[in-house]
Amino acid sequence: AIDPENGSATFLDLTVDRVRGEVYARCGPHNATTYWWYRFNEGQNAVAKVHVGPLRAASGAQLVAGPDGTLYAPCYVNGIYKFDHDGKPSPWSKPRQDPEGKVKTPPNCTFAPVSESWTKHNIGIRPSDGHIFLLEPGHNGNRPPKMLREYLPTGELAREEPIIWKASDGAVGPKFDAQGNIYIA
């Protein structure tokens, strides 16, 4: 049975915004046009519904917050979507385009290859500088191995060569400590 309040695929993603003391939990059915995240603000003891979008139907289930409150979501086939703190589309200043010219992206998406998967745990934002790190396949839809690439807050690749060349499809991360070191499980 589908829970009318929380949908059929509740709490598939959990992410913490340590800067703001907020926790995001994904809710809603397996339909990118209707699911949302609950945002719990610990300091205010308040819960809000955050709808991000529009996203493609195969957008997956992960949302992460940057140090400035910007929200990011990886999406097969386009790349990394960017939203403001309220979930509204936020354009990249220098979005990356598909080098092969096959994938068109809206202004709030920077191109990055993304595996076709509903449960992603492959994007992280380093709190110290807002750099975006993504475990990505060589081409859209590819499964393992993945590589870890770094994107600037502008949407550009920080460098062409990956930071980590190969990780399995089941890898979780990246996560960061206070010094900015990268962890992959």
Phi, psi and omega in degrees: 000147179268127176288118184295336181275319187246355177086191186263350184228062187280147172054047176274344181225140176222123180221151184242131171259097184290334180294316183262355183066040181242148178237133178249134175230125183283140179222172174102169181287171178287065182207111188298344180275348184235350180276166186210176173241140167274136176245119177256123177258112185296316182297324181263353184050048185234145176242134177228152173269129178242114175262124174252150177152180007283150174238157175290161182298328180263041187281348182084201191222017185249137176225132178231151180255138174275172183297339179264006180093353176298143180251141182232142179219124174286145184215120171289127022246355189278308185146225183253117177273149182234134181225155175283179184300336179268359178094006179275144180307137180231118185290147172282149178281329179219069184295143176282139177257154177300119181299336179270352178072012183274327186253125176263139182237145174287169183300335180265022178227130172255135186294135171204136176298137181225136176292147177278102184202143181276336182242092181262144172218058192230014180232142177214151179242123179285120184298330185292330184222359179074011177291144185256131180241132184227130169278110186232150176282171178294327180219155179309135176083344179298149174259195191308158358276163178245163176236154178262121179241154182246132178243145176279160177299348177280342184107352181277154170293138177289326178201156180290317184281141180293157173282316174238129185282323184216131173218154182286165179295336180271006181296145176242134181138189000279150174237161186226148172262182184298335179273355180090006176295148184259136177236135176231133176249000000 
